[in-house]
Amino acid sequence: MKRDKVIELFRRLRELNPHPTTELDYSTPFELLVAVILSAQATDVGVNKATKKLYPVANTPQAILDLGEDGLKRYISTIGLYNAKVKNVIATCRILVERHGGDVPRSREALEALPGVGRKTANVVLNTAFGEPTIAVDTHIFRVANRTGLAPGETVRAVEDKLDKVVPDEFRKDAHHWLILHGRYVCKARKPDCPVCAINDLCAYRHKTVTSGA
């Protein structure tokens, strides 16, 4: 996609949603970190239901350590892969207390050293909690980047690297949220809603859907 089209694409997405943010509920960097760990292969809605009950009881690393694995399971057992996630959250909380004074670190290296935190989770925390211009490529962003021709790539990392190169600086901070929301609600996996898409004419997707009866 040529640069003028890239600029127009993000200009339109910004016009539709000037202040995008994550759909995970959180009020501190730690709450966001836990929510993102829990969101792997789970929906934001499902995670929010669980954390709505968990955070009033325990929303710091030490408080969750005090709950222990069995106590934490009672709050997140409705989330997929909860047994593994419980172990990761507990282990992460222990590291945060022992090595970071209970605070969430602001470096990628330190974040990725936490159990259950990969590059994508680190990017989400750096962007959403700390305002860094990182782009976390999930399945939605991978799909949008490839379908539209914005940043085609065969792997998540290839798409991320391409986005780093093509997204203009003025859009970098919010690009992650615009693309994920576009993929979640418009450029959906099985049937993209092309007739109502704000960037339809900029998109390189060959199999655009049409309105019913057209």
mmCIF file with all atom_site columns, N, CA and C in Angstrom, residues 105-162:
data_model
loop_
_atom_site.group_PDB
_atom_site.id
_atom_site.type_symbol
_atom_site.label_atom_id
_atom_site.label_alt_id
_atom_site.label_comp_id
_atom_site.label_asym_id
_atom_site.label_entity_id
_atom_site.label_seq_id
_atom_site.pdbx_PDB_ins_code
_atom_site.Cartn_x
_atom_site.Cartn_y
_atom_site.Cartn_z
_atom_site.occupancy
_atom_site.B_iso_or_equiv
_atom_site.pdbx_formal_charge
_atom_site.auth_seq_id
_atom_site.auth_comp_id
_atom_site.auth_asym_id
_atom_site.auth_atom_id
_atom_site.pdbx_PDB_model_num
ATOM 1   N N  . PRO A 1 105 ? 7.369  -3.435  35.290 1.00 0.00 ? 105 PRO A N  1
ATOM 2   C CA . PRO A 1 105 ? 8.509  -2.790  34.634 1.00 0.00 ? 105 PRO A CA 1
ATOM 3   C C  . PRO A 1 105 ? 8.115  -2.159  33.302 1.00 0.00 ? 105 PRO A C  1
ATOM 4   N N  . ARG A 1 106 ? 8.875  -1.147  32.905 1.00 0.00 ? 106 ARG A N  1
ATOM 5   C CA . ARG A 1 106 ? 8.550  -0.426  31.676 1.00 0.00 ? 106 ARG A CA 1
ATOM 6   C C  . ARG A 1 106 ? 9.476  -0.788  30.529 1.00 0.00 ? 106 ARG A C  1
ATOM 7   N N  . SER A 1 107 ? 10.286 -1.822  30.693 1.00 0.00 ? 107 SER A N  1
ATOM 8   C CA . SER A 1 107 ? 11.166 -2.242  29.607 1.00 0.00 ? 107 SER A CA 1
ATOM 9   C C  . SER A 1 107 ? 10.650 -3.540  28.997 1.00 0.00 ? 107 SER A C  1
ATOM 10  N N  . ARG A 1 108 ? 10.846 -3.669  27.694 1.00 0.00 ? 108 ARG A N  1
ATOM 11  C CA . ARG A 1 108 ? 10.405 -4.883  27.001 1.00 0.00 ? 108 ARG A CA 1
ATOM 12  C C  . ARG A 1 108 ? 11.113 -6.121  27.562 1.00 0.00 ? 108 ARG A C  1
ATOM 13  N N  . GLU A 1 109 ? 12.411 -5.996  27.781 1.00 0.00 ? 109 GLU A N  1
ATOM 14  C CA . GLU A 1 109 ? 13.189 -7.139  28.261 1.00 0.00 ? 109 GLU A CA 1
ATOM 15  C C  . GLU A 1 109 ? 12.646 -7.652  29.592 1.00 0.00 ? 109 GLU A C  1
ATOM 16  N N  . ALA A 1 110 ? 12.377 -6.737  30.505 1.00 0.00 ? 110 ALA A N  1
ATOM 17  C CA . ALA A 1 110 ? 11.871 -7.144  31.817 1.00 0.00 ? 110 ALA A CA 1
ATOM 18  C C  . ALA A 1 110 ? 10.466 -7.714  31.728 1.00 0.00 ? 110 ALA A C  1
ATOM 19  N N  . LEU A 1 111 ? 9.642  -7.135  30.868 1.00 0.00 ? 111 LEU A N  1
ATOM 20  C CA . LEU A 1 111 ? 8.281  -7.658  30.700 1.00 0.00 ? 111 LEU A CA 1
ATOM 21  C C  . LEU A 1 111 ? 8.295  -9.060  30.108 1.00 0.00 ? 111 LEU A C  1
ATOM 22  N N  . GLU A 1 112 ? 9.100  -9.265  29.083 1.00 0.00 ? 112 GLU A N  1
ATOM 23  C CA . GLU A 1 112 ? 9.131  -10.568 28.426 1.00 0.00 ? 112 GLU A CA 1
ATOM 24  C C  . GLU A 1 112 ? 9.770  -11.644 29.290 1.00 0.00 ? 112 GLU A C  1
ATOM 25  N N  . ALA A 1 113 ? 10.432 -11.235 30.370 1.00 0.00 ? 113 ALA A N  1
ATOM 26  C CA . ALA A 1 113 ? 11.006 -12.206 31.302 1.00 0.00 ? 113 ALA A CA 1
ATOM 27  C C  . ALA A 1 113 ? 9.958  -12.739 32.283 1.00 0.00 ? 113 ALA A C  1
ATOM 28  N N  . LEU A 1 114 ? 8.765  -12.139 32.264 1.00 0.00 ? 114 LEU A N  1
ATOM 29  C CA . LEU A 1 114 ? 7.696  -12.569 33.174 1.00 0.00 ? 114 LEU A CA 1
ATOM 30  C C  . LEU A 1 114 ? 6.970  -13.780 32.591 1.00 0.00 ? 114 LEU A C  1
ATOM 31  N N  . PRO A 1 115 ? 6.626  -14.773 33.424 1.00 0.00 ? 115 PRO A N  1
ATOM 32  C CA . PRO A 1 115 ? 5.895  -15.950 32.941 1.00 0.00 ? 115 PRO A CA 1
ATOM 33  C C  . PRO A 1 115 ? 4.553  -15.565 32.317 1.00 0.00 ? 115 PRO A C  1
ATOM 34  N N  . GLY A 1 116 ? 4.274  -16.125 31.145 1.00 0.00 ? 116 GLY A N  1
ATOM 35  C CA . GLY A 1 116 ? 3.015  -15.838 30.470 1.00 0.00 ? 116 GLY A CA 1
ATOM 36  C C  . GLY A 1 116 ? 3.029  -14.569 29.658 1.00 0.00 ? 116 GLY A C  1
ATOM 37  N N  . VAL A 1 117 ? 4.170  -13.884 29.614 1.00 0.00 ? 117 VAL A N  1
ATOM 38  C CA . VAL A 1 117 ? 4.272  -12.623 28.870 1.00 0.00 ? 117 VAL A CA 1
ATOM 39  C C  . VAL A 1 117 ? 5.212  -12.812 27.675 1.00 0.00 ? 117 VAL A C  1
ATOM 40  N N  . GLY A 1 118 ? 4.642  -12.759 26.482 1.00 0.00 ? 118 GLY A N  1
ATOM 41  C CA . GLY A 1 118 ? 5.431  -12.811 25.266 1.00 0.00 ? 118 GLY A CA 1
ATOM 42  C C  . GLY A 1 118 ? 5.539  -11.426 24.657 1.00 0.00 ? 118 GLY A C  1
ATOM 43  N N  . ARG A 1 119 ? 5.998  -11.378 23.431 1.00 0.00 ? 119 ARG A N  1
ATOM 44  C CA . ARG A 1 119 ? 6.193  -10.084 22.771 1.00 0.00 ? 119 ARG A CA 1
ATOM 45  C C  . ARG A 1 119 ? 4.874  -9.323  22.606 1.00 0.00 ? 119 ARG A C  1
ATOM 46  N N  . LYS A 1 120 ? 3.809  -10.037 22.250 1.00 0.00 ? 120 LYS A N  1
ATOM 47  C CA . LYS A 1 120 ? 2.530  -9.370  22.035 1.00 0.00 ? 120 LYS A CA 1
ATOM 48  C C  . LYS A 1 120 ? 2.012  -8.744  23.335 1.00 0.00 ? 120 LYS A C  1
ATOM 49  N N  . THR A 1 121 ? 2.044  -9.499  24.420 1.00 0.00 ? 121 THR A N  1
ATOM 50  C CA . THR A 1 121 ? 1.581  -8.976  25.705 1.00 0.00 ? 121 THR A CA 1
ATOM 51  C C  . THR A 1 121 ? 2.435  -7.790  26.139 1.00 0.00 ? 121 THR A C  1
ATOM 52  N N  . ALA A 1 122 ? 3.738  -7.904  25.965 1.00 0.00 ? 122 ALA A N  1
ATOM 53  C CA . ALA A 1 122 ? 4.629  -6.796  26.324 1.00 0.00 ? 122 ALA A CA 1
ATOM 54  C C  . ALA A 1 122 ? 4.281  -5.548  25.516 1.00 0.00 ? 122 ALA A C  1
ATOM 55  N N  . ASN A 1 123 ? 4.005  -5.730  24.237 1.00 0.00 ? 123 ASN A N  1
ATOM 56  C CA . ASN A 1 123 ? 3.643  -4.591  23.396 1.00 0.00 ? 123 ASN A CA 1
ATOM 57  C C  . ASN A 1 123 ? 2.349  -3.934  23.858 1.00 0.00 ? 123 ASN A C  1
ATOM 58  N N  . VAL A 1 124 ? 1.381  -4.742  24.248 1.00 0.00 ? 124 VAL A N  1
ATOM 59  C CA . VAL A 1 124 ? 0.111  -4.185  24.730 1.00 0.00 ? 124 VAL A CA 1
ATOM 60  C C  . VAL A 1 124 ? 0.342  -3.347  25.986 1.00 0.00 ? 124 VAL A C  1
ATOM 61  N N  . VAL A 1 125 ? 1.106  -3.876  26.927 1.00 0.00 ? 125 VAL A N  1
ATOM 62  C CA . VAL A 1 125 ? 1.360  -3.161  28.176 1.00 0.00 ? 125 VAL A CA 1
ATOM 63  C C  . VAL A 1 125 ? 2.153  -1.888  27.916 1.00 0.00 ? 125 VAL A C  1
ATOM 64  N N  . LEU A 1 126 ? 3.191  -1.986  27.102 1.00 0.00 ? 126 LEU A N  1
ATOM 65  C CA . LEU A 1 126 ? 4.007  -0.811  26.799 1.00 0.00 ? 126 LEU A CA 1
ATOM 66  C C  . LEU A 1 126 ? 3.166  0.280   26.134 1.00 0.00 ? 126 LEU A C  1
ATOM 67  N N  . ASN A 1 127 ? 2.273  -0.131  25.242 1.00 0.00 ? 127 ASN A N  1
ATOM 68  C CA . ASN A 1 127 ? 1.452  0.840   24.515 1.00 0.00 ? 127 ASN A CA 1
ATOM 69  C C  . ASN A 1 127 ? 0.337  1.407   25.388 1.00 0.00 ? 127 ASN A C  1
ATOM 70  N N  . THR A 1 128 ? -0.449 0.530   25.965 1.00 0.00 ? 128 THR A N  1
ATOM 71  C CA . THR A 1 128 ? -1.677 0.954   26.632 1.00 0.00 ? 128 THR A CA 1
ATOM 72  C C  . THR A 1 128 ? -1.438 1.508   28.036 1.00 0.00 ? 128 THR A C  1
ATOM 73  N N  . ALA A 1 129 ? -0.517 0.912   28.765 1.00 0.00 ? 129 ALA A N  1
ATOM 74  C CA . ALA A 1 129 ? -0.251 1.390   30.133 1.00 0.00 ? 129 ALA A CA 1
ATOM 75  C C  . ALA A 1 129 ? 0.750  2.536   30.160 1.00 0.00 ? 129 ALA A C  1
ATOM 76  N N  . PHE A 1 130 ? 1.725  2.503   29.236 1.00 0.00 ? 130 PHE A N  1
ATOM 77  C CA . PHE A 1 130 ? 2.817  3.455   29.313 1.00 0.00 ? 130 PHE A CA 1
ATOM 78  C C  . PHE A 1 130 ? 2.941  4.389   28.108 1.00 0.00 ? 130 PHE A C  1
ATOM 79  N N  . GLY A 1 131 ? 2.031  4.264   27.140 1.00 0.00 ? 131 GLY A N  1
ATOM 80  C CA . GLY A 1 131 ? 2.003  5.207   26.033 1.00 0.00 ? 131 GLY A CA 1
ATOM 81  C C  . GLY A 1 131 ? 3.106  5.046   25.004 1.00 0.00 ? 131 GLY A C  1
ATOM 82  N N  . GLU A 1 132 ? 3.759  3.892   24.981 1.00 0.00 ? 132 GLU A N  1
ATOM 83  C CA . GLU A 1 132 ? 4.806  3.671   23.988 1.00 0.00 ? 132 GLU A CA 1
ATOM 84  C C  . GLU A 1 132 ? 4.171  3.367   22.626 1.00 0.00 ? 132 GLU A C  1
ATOM 85  N N  . PRO A 1 133 ? 4.801  3.766   21.514 1.00 0.00 ? 133 PRO A N  1
ATOM 86  C CA . PRO A 1 133 ? 4.219  3.560   20.178 1.00 0.00 ? 133 PRO A CA 1
ATOM 87  C C  . PRO A 1 133 ? 4.457  2.160   19.636 1.00 0.00 ? 133 PRO A C  1
ATOM 88  N N  . THR A 1 134 ? 4.157  1.156   20.456 1.00 0.00 ? 134 THR A N  1
ATOM 89  C CA . THR A 1 134 ? 4.333  -0.233  20.030 1.00 0.00 ? 134 THR A CA 1
ATOM 90  C C  . THR A 1 134 ? 3.045  -0.754  19.388 1.00 0.00 ? 134 THR A C  1
ATOM 91  N N  . ILE A 1 135 ? 3.185  -1.785  18.560 1.00 0.00 ? 135 ILE A N  1
ATOM 92  C CA . ILE A 1 135 ? 2.029  -2.379  17.894 1.00 0.00 ? 135 ILE A CA 1
ATOM 93  C C  . ILE A 1 135 ? 2.014  -3.868  18.190 1.00 0.00 ? 135 ILE A C  1
ATOM 94  N N  . ALA A 1 136 ? 1.022  -4.307  18.930 1.00 0.00 ? 136 ALA A N  1
ATOM 95  C CA . ALA A 1 136 ? 0.887  -5.713  19.291 1.00 0.00 ? 136 ALA A CA 1
ATOM 96  C C  . ALA A 1 136 ? 0.050  -6.424  18.238 1.00 0.00 ? 136 ALA A C  1
ATOM 97  N N  . VAL A 1 137 ? 0.650  -7.327  17.505 1.00 0.00 ? 137 VAL A N  1
ATOM 98  C CA . VAL A 1 137 ? -0.053 -7.990  16.407 1.00 0.00 ? 137 VAL A CA 1
ATOM 99  C C  . VAL A 1 137 ? -0.733 -9.254  16.910 1.00 0.00 ? 137 VAL A C  1
ATOM 100 N N  . ASP A 1 138 ? -2.053 -9.209  16.981 1.00 0.00 ? 138 ASP A N  1
ATOM 101 C CA . ASP A 1 138 ? -2.837 -10.402 17.312 1.00 0.00 ? 138 ASP A CA 1
ATOM 102 C C  . ASP A 1 138 ? -3.465 -10.925 16.029 1.00 0.00 ? 138 ASP A C  1
ATOM 103 N N  . THR A 1 139 ? -4.402 -11.862 16.149 1.00 0.00 ? 139 THR A N  1
ATOM 104 C CA . THR A 1 139 ? -5.007 -12.453 14.955 1.00 0.00 ? 139 THR A CA 1
ATOM 105 C C  . THR A 1 139 ? -5.793 -11.416 14.150 1.00 0.00 ? 139 THR A C  1
ATOM 106 N N  . HIS A 1 140 ? -6.425 -10.472 14.820 1.00 0.00 ? 140 HIS A N  1
ATOM 107 C CA . HIS A 1 140 ? -7.191 -9.440  14.123 1.00 0.00 ? 140 HIS A CA 1
ATOM 108 C C  . HIS A 1 140 ? -6.278 -8.530  13.299 1.00 0.00 ? 140 HIS A C  1
ATOM 109 N N  . ILE A 1 141 ? -5.214 -8.056  13.930 1.00 0.00 ? 141 ILE A N  1
ATOM 110 C CA . ILE A 1 141 ? -4.307 -7.154  13.232 1.00 0.00 ? 141 ILE A CA 1
ATOM 111 C C  . ILE A 1 141 ? -3.570 -7.886  12.114 1.00 0.00 ? 141 ILE A C  1
ATOM 112 N N  . PHE A 1 142 ? -3.202 -9.129  12.354 1.00 0.00 ? 142 PHE A N  1
ATOM 113 C CA . PHE A 1 142 ? -2.546 -9.936  11.310 1.00 0.00 ? 142 PHE A CA 1
ATOM 114 C C  . PHE A 1 142 ? -3.452 -10.045 10.089 1.00 0.00 ? 142 PHE A C  1
ATOM 115 N N  . ARG A 1 143 ? -4.731 -10.283 10.323 1.00 0.00 ? 143 ARG A N  1
ATOM 116 C CA . ARG A 1 143 ? -5.692 -10.421 9.230  1.00 0.00 ? 143 ARG A CA 1
ATOM 117 C C  . ARG A 1 143 ? -5.878 -9.099  8.489  1.00 0.00 ? 143 ARG A C  1
ATOM 118 N N  . VAL A 1 144 ? -6.087 -8.024  9.224  1.00 0.00 ? 144 VAL A N  1
ATOM 119 C CA . VAL A 1 144 ? -6.308 -6.717  8.595  1.00 0.00 ? 144 VAL A CA 1
ATOM 120 C C  . VAL A 1 144 ? -5.087 -6.279  7.796  1.00 0.00 ? 144 VAL A C  1
ATOM 121 N N  . ALA A 1 145 ? -3.915 -6.452  8.380  1.00 0.00 ? 145 ALA A N  1
ATOM 122 C CA . ALA A 1 145 ? -2.681 -6.022  7.710  1.00 0.00 ? 145 ALA A CA 1
ATOM 123 C C  . ALA A 1 145 ? -2.479 -6.762  6.392  1.00 0.00 ? 145 ALA A C  1
ATOM 124 N N  . ASN A 1 146 ? -2.820 -8.044  6.375  1.00 0.00 ? 146 ASN A N  1
ATOM 125 C CA . ASN A 1 146 ? -2.658 -8.833  5.154  1.00 0.00 ? 146 ASN A CA 1
ATOM 126 C C  . ASN A 1 146 ? -3.773 -8.589  4.152  1.00 0.00 ? 146 ASN A C  1
ATOM 127 N N  . ARG A 1 147 ? -5.003 -8.557  4.617  1.00 0.00 ? 147 ARG A N  1
ATOM 128 C CA . ARG A 1 147 ? -6.128 -8.366  3.694  1.00 0.00 ? 147 ARG A CA 1
ATOM 129 C C  . ARG A 1 147 ? -6.065 -7.014  2.977  1.00 0.00 ? 147 ARG A C  1
ATOM 130 N N  . THR A 1 148 ? -5.801 -5.993  3.746  1.00 0.00 ? 148 THR A N  1
ATOM 131 C CA . THR A 1 148 ? -5.831 -4.653  3.156  1.00 0.00 ? 148 THR A CA 1
ATOM 132 C C  . THR A 1 148 ? -4.621 -4.373  2.285  1.00 0.00 ? 148 THR A C  1
ATOM 133 N N  . GLY A 1 149 ? -3.532 -5.093  2.553  1.00 0.00 ? 149 GLY A N  1
ATOM 134 C CA . GLY A 1 149 ? -2.281 -4.789  1.872  1.00 0.00 ? 149 GLY A CA 1
ATOM 135 C C  . GLY A 1 149 ? -1.460 -3.762  2.622  1.00 0.00 ? 149 GLY A C  1
ATOM 136 N N  . LEU A 1 150 ? -1.907 -3.398  3.817  1.00 0.00 ? 150 LEU A N  1
ATOM 137 C CA . LEU A 1 150 ? -1.207 -2.400  4.616  1.00 0.00 ? 150 LEU A CA 1
ATOM 138 C C  . LEU A 1 150 ? 0.194  -2.875  4.996  1.00 0.00 ? 150 LEU A C  1
ATOM 139 N N  . ALA A 1 151 ? 0.273  -4.103  5.502  1.00 0.00 ? 151 ALA A N  1
ATOM 140 C CA . ALA A 1 151 ? 1.564  -4.642  5.944  1.00 0.00 ? 151 ALA A CA 1
ATOM 141 C C  . ALA A 1 151 ? 1.543  -6.157  5.830  1.00 0.00 ? 151 ALA A C  1
ATOM 142 N N  . PRO A 1 152 ? 1.555  -6.682  4.600  1.00 0.00 ? 152 PRO A N  1
ATOM 143 C CA . PRO A 1 152 ? 1.482  -8.127  4.412  1.00 0.00 ? 152 PRO A CA 1
ATOM 144 C C  . PRO A 1 152 ? 2.714  -8.847  4.943  1.00 0.00 ? 152 PRO A C  1
ATOM 145 N N  . GLY A 1 153 ? 2.481  -10.013 5.533  1.00 0.00 ? 153 GLY A N  1
ATOM 146 C CA . GLY A 1 153 ? 3.583  -10.817 6.050  1.00 0.00 ? 153 GLY A CA 1
ATOM 147 C C  . GLY A 1 153 ? 3.096  -12.206 6.401  1.00 0.00 ? 153 GLY A C  1
ATOM 148 N N  . GLU A 1 154 ? 3.990  -13.174 6.369  1.00 0.00 ? 154 GLU A N  1
ATOM 149 C CA . GLU A 1 154 ? 3.596  -14.561 6.623  1.00 0.00 ? 154 GLU A CA 1
ATOM 150 C C  . GLU A 1 154 ? 3.593  -14.912 8.106  1.00 0.00 ? 154 GLU A C  1
ATOM 151 N N  . THR A 1 155 ? 4.247  -14.102 8.912  1.00 0.00 ? 155 THR A N  1
ATOM 152 C CA . THR A 1 155 ? 4.294  -14.355 10.352 1.00 0.00 ? 155 THR A CA 1
ATOM 153 C C  . THR A 1 155 ? 3.887  -13.089 11.111 1.00 0.00 ? 155 THR A C  1
ATOM 154 N N  . VAL A 1 156 ? 3.528  -13.290 12.362 1.00 0.00 ? 156 VAL A N  1
ATOM 155 C CA . VAL A 1 156 ? 3.150  -12.161 13.217 1.00 0.00 ? 156 VAL A CA 1
ATOM 156 C C  . VAL A 1 156 ? 4.298  -11.164 13.321 1.00 0.00 ? 156 VAL A C  1
ATOM 157 N N  . ARG A 1 157 ? 5.502  -11.659 13.507 1.00 0.00 ? 157 ARG A N  1
ATOM 158 C CA . ARG A 1 157 ? 6.653  -10.760 13.647 1.00 0.00 ? 157 ARG A CA 1
ATOM 159 C C  . ARG A 1 157 ? 6.922  -10.009 12.346 1.00 0.00 ? 157 ARG A C  1
ATOM 160 N N  . ALA A 1 158 ? 6.727  -10.688 11.208 1.00 0.00 ? 158 ALA A N  1
ATOM 161 C CA . ALA A 1 158 ? 6.941  -10.012 9.926  1.00 0.00 ? 158 ALA A CA 1
ATOM 162 C C  . ALA A 1 158 ? 5.947  -8.869  9.749  1.00 0.00 ? 158 ALA A C  1
ATOM 163 N N  . VAL A 1 159 ? 4.709  -9.096  10.143 1.00 0.00 ? 159 VAL A N  1
ATOM 164 C CA . VAL A 1 159 ? 3.693  -8.049  10.053 1.00 0.00 ? 159 VAL A CA 1
ATOM 165 C C  . VAL A 1 159 ? 4.029  -6.900  10.997 1.00 0.00 ? 159 VAL A C  1
ATOM 166 N N  . GLU A 1 160 ? 4.445  -7.228  12.214 1.00 0.00 ? 160 GLU A N  1
ATOM 167 C CA . GLU A 1 160 ? 4.812  -6.180  13.171 1.00 0.00 ? 160 GLU A CA 1
ATOM 168 C C  . GLU A 1 160 ? 5.958  -5.325  12.623 1.00 0.00 ? 160 GLU A C  1
ATOM 169 N N  . ASP A 1 161 ? 6.974  -5.991  12.088 1.00 0.00 ? 161 ASP A N  1
ATOM 170 C CA . ASP A 1 161 ? 8.121  -5.250  11.551 1.00 0.00 ? 161 ASP A CA 1
ATOM 171 C C  . ASP A 1 161 ? 7.709  -4.358  10.384 1.00 0.00 ? 161 ASP A C  1
ATOM 172 N N  . LYS A 1 162 ? 6.795  -4.867  9.553  1.00 0.00 ? 162 LYS A N  1
ATOM 173 C CA . LYS A 1 162 ? 6.327  -4.071  8.408  1.00 0.00 ? 162 LYS A CA 1
ATOM 174 C C  . LYS A 1 162 ? 5.507  -2.869  8.897  1.00 0.00 ? 162 LYS A C  1
#
